[in-house]
mmCIF file of C-alpha atoms in Angstrom:
data_model
loop_
_atom_site.group_PDB
_atom_site.id
_atom_site.type_symbol
_atom_site.label_atom_id
_atom_site.label_comp_id
_atom_site.label_asym_id
_atom_site.label_seq_id
_atom_site.Cartn_x
_atom_site.Cartn_y
_atom_site.Cartn_z
ATOM 1 C CA UNK A 1 6.383 -25.943 -1.290
ATOM 2 C CA UNK A 2 4.283 -27.853 -3.814
ATOM 3 C CA UNK A 3 5.917 -29.981 -6.475
ATOM 4 C CA UNK A 4 5.987 -28.284 -9.854
ATOM 5 C CA UNK A 5 7.576 -29.085 -13.191
ATOM 6 C CA UNK A 6 9.331 -25.744 -13.588
ATOM 7 C CA UNK A 7 10.185 -22.665 -11.591
ATOM 8 C CA UNK A 8 11.250 -19.143 -12.519
ATOM 9 C CA UNK A 9 12.412 -16.150 -10.549
ATOM 10 C CA UNK A 10 10.426 -12.910 -10.697
ATOM 11 C CA UNK A 11 12.027 -9.613 -9.724
ATOM 12 C CA UNK A 12 10.193 -6.400 -9.025
ATOM 13 C CA UNK A 13 12.683 -3.670 -9.818
ATOM 14 C CA UNK A 14 12.632 0.027 -8.947
ATOM 15 C CA UNK A 15 14.537 2.877 -10.572
ATOM 16 C CA UNK A 16 15.708 6.205 -9.170
ATOM 17 C CA UNK A 17 12.387 7.885 -10.123
ATOM 18 C CA UNK A 18 10.378 5.300 -8.164
ATOM 19 C CA UNK A 19 9.042 3.501 -11.254
ATOM 20 C CA UNK A 20 8.584 -0.245 -10.756
ATOM 21 C CA UNK A 21 8.762 -3.006 -13.346
ATOM 22 C CA UNK A 22 8.960 -6.804 -13.429
ATOM 23 C CA UNK A 23 11.737 -9.003 -14.817
ATOM 24 C CA UNK A 24 11.291 -12.766 -15.242
ATOM 25 C CA UNK A 25 14.090 -15.306 -15.322
ATOM 26 C CA UNK A 26 13.987 -18.355 -17.578
ATOM 27 C CA UNK A 27 11.940 -21.420 -16.603
ATOM 28 C CA UNK A 28 14.122 -24.071 -14.972
ATOM 29 C CA UNK A 29 13.659 -27.564 -13.547
ATOM 30 C CA UNK A 30 14.031 -28.436 -9.844
ATOM 31 C CA UNK A 31 17.786 -29.064 -9.976
ATOM 32 C CA UNK A 32 18.553 -25.887 -11.976
ATOM 33 C CA UNK A 33 18.715 -22.178 -11.097
ATOM 34 C CA UNK A 34 16.649 -19.399 -12.657
ATOM 35 C CA UNK A 35 18.258 -15.975 -12.481
ATOM 36 C CA UNK A 36 17.412 -12.443 -13.580
ATOM 37 C CA UNK A 37 18.935 -8.961 -13.465
ATOM 38 C CA UNK A 38 17.024 -5.697 -13.117
ATOM 39 C CA UNK A 39 19.612 -3.574 -14.882
ATOM 40 C CA UNK A 40 23.327 -2.847 -15.053
ATOM 41 C CA UNK A 41 22.449 0.729 -14.012
ATOM 42 C CA UNK A 42 23.605 1.261 -10.394
ATOM 43 C CA UNK A 43 20.529 3.467 -9.800
ATOM 44 C CA UNK A 44 18.163 0.510 -10.308
ATOM 45 C CA UNK A 45 17.544 -1.960 -7.504
ATOM 46 C CA UNK A 46 15.565 -5.055 -6.581
ATOM 47 C CA UNK A 47 12.432 -4.293 -4.556
ATOM 48 C CA UNK A 48 10.961 -7.836 -4.300
ATOM 49 C CA UNK A 49 12.024 -11.372 -5.253
ATOM 50 C CA UNK A 50 9.532 -14.191 -5.767
ATOM 51 C CA UNK A 51 9.336 -17.610 -7.390
ATOM 52 C CA UNK A 52 6.696 -18.635 -9.926
ATOM 53 C CA UNK A 53 5.856 -22.349 -10.144
ATOM 54 C CA UNK A 54 4.390 -23.980 -13.261
ATOM 55 C CA UNK A 55 2.990 -27.441 -13.663
#
């Protein structure tokens, strides 16, 4: 993994109708944790998780 100044989590969420949308967590430094939530609705789930790096 390349060195970057900040990182953030990116979630691709999916609801019960099959619609997808993206949620971004806050930018954090290397020793911190970025987190995100799709929804409090139990019918919404996480389809993909990825990390975005910024210089």
